[in-house]
Coordinates of C-alpha atoms in Angstrom, one line a residue:
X53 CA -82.6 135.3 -124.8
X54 CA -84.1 132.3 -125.5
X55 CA -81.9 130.4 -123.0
X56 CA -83.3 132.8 -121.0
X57 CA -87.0 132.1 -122.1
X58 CA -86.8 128.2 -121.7
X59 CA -85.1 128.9 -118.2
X60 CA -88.0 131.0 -116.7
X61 CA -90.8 129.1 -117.7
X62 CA -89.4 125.9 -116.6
X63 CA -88.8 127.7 -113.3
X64 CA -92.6 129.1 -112.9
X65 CA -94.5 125.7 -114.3
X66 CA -95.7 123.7 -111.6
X67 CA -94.0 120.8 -111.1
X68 CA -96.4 118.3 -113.3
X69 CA -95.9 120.5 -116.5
X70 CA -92.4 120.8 -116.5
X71 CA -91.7 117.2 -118.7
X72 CA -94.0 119.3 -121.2
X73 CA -92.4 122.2 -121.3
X74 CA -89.2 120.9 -121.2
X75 CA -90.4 118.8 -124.4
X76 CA -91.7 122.3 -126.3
X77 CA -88.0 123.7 -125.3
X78 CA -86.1 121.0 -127.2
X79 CA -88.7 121.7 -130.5
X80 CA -87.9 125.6 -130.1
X81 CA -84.3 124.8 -129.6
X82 CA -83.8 122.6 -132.7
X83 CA -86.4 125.3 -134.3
X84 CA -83.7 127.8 -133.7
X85 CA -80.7 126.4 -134.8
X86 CA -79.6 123.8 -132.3
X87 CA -78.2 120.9 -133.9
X88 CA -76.8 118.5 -130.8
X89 CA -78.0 117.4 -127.6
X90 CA -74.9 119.3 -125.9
X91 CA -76.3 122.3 -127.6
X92 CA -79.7 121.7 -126.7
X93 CA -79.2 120.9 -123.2
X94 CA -77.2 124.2 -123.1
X95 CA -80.1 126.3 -124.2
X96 CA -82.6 124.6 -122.0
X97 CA -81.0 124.0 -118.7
X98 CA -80.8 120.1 -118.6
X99 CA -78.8 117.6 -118.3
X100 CA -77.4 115.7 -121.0
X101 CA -79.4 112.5 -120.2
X102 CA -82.4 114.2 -119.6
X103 CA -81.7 116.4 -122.9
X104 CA -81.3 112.7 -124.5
X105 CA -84.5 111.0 -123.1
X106 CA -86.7 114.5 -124.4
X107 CA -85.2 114.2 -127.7
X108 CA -85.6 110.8 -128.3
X109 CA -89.4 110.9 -127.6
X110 CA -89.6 113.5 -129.8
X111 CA -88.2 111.6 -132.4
X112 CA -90.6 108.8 -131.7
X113 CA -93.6 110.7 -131.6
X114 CA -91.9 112.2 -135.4
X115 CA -91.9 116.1 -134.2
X116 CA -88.1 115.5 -134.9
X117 CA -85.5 113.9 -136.9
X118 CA -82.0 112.9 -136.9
X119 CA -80.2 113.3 -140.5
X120 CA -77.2 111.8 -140.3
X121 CA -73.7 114.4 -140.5
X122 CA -76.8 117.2 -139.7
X123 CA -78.4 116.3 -136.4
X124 CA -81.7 117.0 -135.1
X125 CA -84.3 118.8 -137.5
X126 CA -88.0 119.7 -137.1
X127 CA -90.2 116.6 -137.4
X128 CA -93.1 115.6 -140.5
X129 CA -95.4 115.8 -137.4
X130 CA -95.0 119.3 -136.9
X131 CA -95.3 119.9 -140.3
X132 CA -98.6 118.2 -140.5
X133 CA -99.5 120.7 -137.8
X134 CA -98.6 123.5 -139.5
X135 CA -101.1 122.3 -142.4
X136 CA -103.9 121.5 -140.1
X137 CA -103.6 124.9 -138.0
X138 CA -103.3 126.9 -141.2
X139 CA -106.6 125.4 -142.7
X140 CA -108.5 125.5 -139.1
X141 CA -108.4 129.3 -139.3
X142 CA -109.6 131.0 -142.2
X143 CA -107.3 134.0 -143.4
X144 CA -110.0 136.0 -143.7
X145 CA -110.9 135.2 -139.8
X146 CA -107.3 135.6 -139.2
X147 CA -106.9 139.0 -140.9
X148 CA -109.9 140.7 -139.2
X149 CA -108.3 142.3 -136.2
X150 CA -105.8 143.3 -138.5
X151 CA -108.2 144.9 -141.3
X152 CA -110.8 146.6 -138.3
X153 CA -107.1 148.5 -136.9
X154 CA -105.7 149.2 -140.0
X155 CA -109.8 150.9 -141.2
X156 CA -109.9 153.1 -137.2
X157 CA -106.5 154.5 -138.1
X158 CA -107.0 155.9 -141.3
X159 CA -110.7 155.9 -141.9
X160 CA -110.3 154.6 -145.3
X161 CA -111.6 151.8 -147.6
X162 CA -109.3 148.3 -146.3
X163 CA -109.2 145.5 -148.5
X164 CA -108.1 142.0 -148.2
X165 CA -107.6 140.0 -151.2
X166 CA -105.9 136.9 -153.0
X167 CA -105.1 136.0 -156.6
X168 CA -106.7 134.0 -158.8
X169 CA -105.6 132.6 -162.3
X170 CA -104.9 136.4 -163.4
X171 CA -107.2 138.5 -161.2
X172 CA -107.5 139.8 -158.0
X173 CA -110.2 138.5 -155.9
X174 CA -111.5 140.4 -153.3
X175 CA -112.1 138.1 -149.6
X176 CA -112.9 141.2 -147.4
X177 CA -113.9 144.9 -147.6
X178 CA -114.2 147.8 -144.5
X179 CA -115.7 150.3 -146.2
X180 CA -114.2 153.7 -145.8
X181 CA -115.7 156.8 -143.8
X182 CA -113.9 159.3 -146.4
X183 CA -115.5 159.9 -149.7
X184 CA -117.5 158.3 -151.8
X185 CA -117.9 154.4 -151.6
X186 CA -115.9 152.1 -153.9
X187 CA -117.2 149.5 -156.4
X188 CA -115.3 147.2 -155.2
X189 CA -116.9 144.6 -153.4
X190 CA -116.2 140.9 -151.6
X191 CA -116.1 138.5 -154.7
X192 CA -115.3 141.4 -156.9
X193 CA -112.4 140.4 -159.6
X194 CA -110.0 143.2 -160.8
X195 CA -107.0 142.2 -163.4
X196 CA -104.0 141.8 -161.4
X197 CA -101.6 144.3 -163.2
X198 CA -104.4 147.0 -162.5
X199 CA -105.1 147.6 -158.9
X200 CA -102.4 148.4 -156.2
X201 CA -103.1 145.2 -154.5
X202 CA -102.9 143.0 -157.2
X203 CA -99.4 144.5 -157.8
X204 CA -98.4 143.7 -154.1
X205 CA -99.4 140.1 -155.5
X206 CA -96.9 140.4 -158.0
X207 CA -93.4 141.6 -156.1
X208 CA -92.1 137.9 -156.3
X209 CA -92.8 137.2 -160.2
X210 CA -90.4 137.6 -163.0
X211 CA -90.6 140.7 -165.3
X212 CA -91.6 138.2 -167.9
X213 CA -95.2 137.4 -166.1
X214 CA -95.3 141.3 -165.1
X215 CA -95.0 141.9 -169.3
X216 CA -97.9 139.1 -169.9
X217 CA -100.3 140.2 -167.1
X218 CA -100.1 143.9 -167.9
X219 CA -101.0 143.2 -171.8
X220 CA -104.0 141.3 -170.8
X221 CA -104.9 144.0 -168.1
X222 CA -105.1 146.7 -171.3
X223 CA -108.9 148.1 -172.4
X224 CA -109.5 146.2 -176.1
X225 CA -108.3 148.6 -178.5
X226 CA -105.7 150.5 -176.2
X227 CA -108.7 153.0 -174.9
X228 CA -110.8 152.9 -172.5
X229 CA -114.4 154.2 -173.4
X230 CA -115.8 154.7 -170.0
X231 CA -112.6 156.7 -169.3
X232 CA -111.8 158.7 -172.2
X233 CA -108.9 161.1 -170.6
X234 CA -106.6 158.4 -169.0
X235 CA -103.6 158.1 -170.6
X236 CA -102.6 154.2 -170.4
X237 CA -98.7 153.8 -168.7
X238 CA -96.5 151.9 -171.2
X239 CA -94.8 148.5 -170.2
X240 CA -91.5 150.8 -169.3
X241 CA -93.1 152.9 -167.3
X242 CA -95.2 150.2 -165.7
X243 CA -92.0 147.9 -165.3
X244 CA -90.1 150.3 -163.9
X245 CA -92.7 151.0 -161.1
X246 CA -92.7 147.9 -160.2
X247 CA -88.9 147.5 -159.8
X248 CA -89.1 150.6 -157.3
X249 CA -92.2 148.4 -155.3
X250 CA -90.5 145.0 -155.6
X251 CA -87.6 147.5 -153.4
X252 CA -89.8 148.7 -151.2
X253 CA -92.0 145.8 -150.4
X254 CA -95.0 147.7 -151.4
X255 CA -97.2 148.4 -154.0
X256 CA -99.1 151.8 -155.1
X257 CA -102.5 152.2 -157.7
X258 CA -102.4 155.7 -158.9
X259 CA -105.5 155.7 -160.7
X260 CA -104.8 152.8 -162.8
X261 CA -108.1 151.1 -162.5
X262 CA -110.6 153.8 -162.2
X263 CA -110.7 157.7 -161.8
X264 CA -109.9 159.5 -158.7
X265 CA -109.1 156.2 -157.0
X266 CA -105.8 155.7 -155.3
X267 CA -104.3 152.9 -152.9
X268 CA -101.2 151.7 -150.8
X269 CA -100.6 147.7 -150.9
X270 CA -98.4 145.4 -149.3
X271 CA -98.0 141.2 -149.6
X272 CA -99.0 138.7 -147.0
X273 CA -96.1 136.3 -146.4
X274 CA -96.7 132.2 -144.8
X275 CA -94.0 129.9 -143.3
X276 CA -92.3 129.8 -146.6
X277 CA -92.2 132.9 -147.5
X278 CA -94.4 132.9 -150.6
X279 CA -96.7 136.0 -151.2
X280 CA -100.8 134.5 -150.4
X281 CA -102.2 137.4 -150.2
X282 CA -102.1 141.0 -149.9
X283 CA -103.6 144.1 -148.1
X284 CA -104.7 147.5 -149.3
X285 CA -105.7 151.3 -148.0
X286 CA -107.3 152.9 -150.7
X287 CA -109.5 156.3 -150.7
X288 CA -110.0 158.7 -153.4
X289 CA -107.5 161.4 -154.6
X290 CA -109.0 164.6 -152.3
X291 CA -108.3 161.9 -149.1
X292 CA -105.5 160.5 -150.4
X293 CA -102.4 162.8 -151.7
X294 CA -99.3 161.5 -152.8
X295 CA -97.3 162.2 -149.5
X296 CA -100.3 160.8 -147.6
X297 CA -99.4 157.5 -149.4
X298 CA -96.0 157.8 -148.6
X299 CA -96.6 157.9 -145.1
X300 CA -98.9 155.0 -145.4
X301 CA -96.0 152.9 -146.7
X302 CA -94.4 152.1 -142.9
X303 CA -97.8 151.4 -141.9
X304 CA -99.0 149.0 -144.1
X305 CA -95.4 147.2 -144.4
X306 CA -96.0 146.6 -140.1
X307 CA -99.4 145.4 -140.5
X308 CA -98.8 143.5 -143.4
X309 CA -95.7 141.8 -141.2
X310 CA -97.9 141.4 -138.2
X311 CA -100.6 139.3 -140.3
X312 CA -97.8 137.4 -142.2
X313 CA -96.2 136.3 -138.7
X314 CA -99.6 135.1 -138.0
X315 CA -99.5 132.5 -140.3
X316 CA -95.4 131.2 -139.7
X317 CA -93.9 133.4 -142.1
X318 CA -90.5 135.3 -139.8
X319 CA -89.4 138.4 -140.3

């Protein structure tokens, strides 16, 4: 397929842009696996010396390398790209589209948020249009170990931090006084939920942080895979049942993919 890909475009490119393209088909090539210039010139549809002469400027101009016993490899240049293009476009700019489709299809409260030092801060809101609205708010902080995004934070940390963050997260004194009648999970019960979301790539809040308030999470991937930030639905318990969230699951997991792609990370 993408033989197929490099073939086509180079076909419908007018006749000055073809050096260029031909140039981004060697970076995609060696971007997808392609170690040699016989392999290379196989996926692109050149000849060898023309394969060579591509590469070689490539090399130059450092959006490749040649490691010796390895062969060609993705370039320092490109990484200094990836940097650059990462930092031109705010995540929050980025994740927009992603929040405004996510709040017409389910007419709940979206969030958008990172972590900091132990909390959960809170980029981006679209209010809901069922229920009550939420106290949360953009610049609003949250303990991590509390809130069903700040748990989608979490999938990729030991069980160690997971023990640490949710001891901090507890009200002084084991009670909460604003919220008399909730009975705090224990760290088994709270570990072992977060075993069953580290396996499904999500993250739930079942009234963990405040009454009546429930939410679906999922993490937000880059290029290297590392969780950056994370993306909830949340609504309160009349709007959003327990099999509601569990249909919300697949749809937050594809958004959540979609807005990690965005920014390098594959599936």
């Amino acid at each position: 397929m993408q033989e197929d890909a490099a073939k086509n475009a180079k076909d419908a490119a007018p006749t000055g842009t073809q050096t260029l393209l031909r140039g981004l088909a060697v970076v995609q090539a060696v971007a997808g696996g392609a170690r040699d210039l016989k392999e290379i010139a196989r996926l692109i549809g050149t000849t060898r010396s023309t394969t060579h002469r591509l590469a070689s400027c490539l090399v130059d101009e450092r959006y490749l390398r040649v490691v010796p016993q390895v062969g060609y490899l993705l370039g320092p240049k490109l990484i200094e790209l990836g940097f650059q293009a990462r930092e031109a476009l705010p995540l929050v700019t980025l994740a927009g589209p992603y929040l405004d489709e996510l709040s017409a299809l389910t007419g709940d409260t979206i969030h958008l948020a990172i972590r900091e030092d132990d909390d959960v801060l809170y980029l981006h809101k679209n209010p809901g249009r069922n229920g009550p609205e939420m106290r949360s708010r953009v610049g609003h902080r949250m303990p991590l170990a509390r809130t069903g995004i700040g748990k989608a934070l979490l999938l990729d940390d030991s069980p160690q931090e997971w023990q640490r963050l949710y001891r901090i997260s507890l009200p002084v004194g084991g009670k909460n006084l604003s919220w008399p009648a909730h009975q705090e999970q224990s760290w088994e019960q709270f570990q072992q939920r977060m075993l069953e979301y580290v396996a499904g790539g999500y993250a739930f809040d079942l009234e963990d942080n405040e009454p009546s308030i429930r939410c679906v999470a999922a993490p937000i991937r880059d290029a290297s895979r590392q969780i950056v930030a994370g993306i909830s639905i949340a609504s309160t318990v009349p709007y959003m049942s327990l099999e509601k969230m569990a249909e919300l699951v697949p749809l937050i997991k594809q958004v959540a993919a979609r807005l990690s792609a965005e920014l390098g990370a594959k599936a």
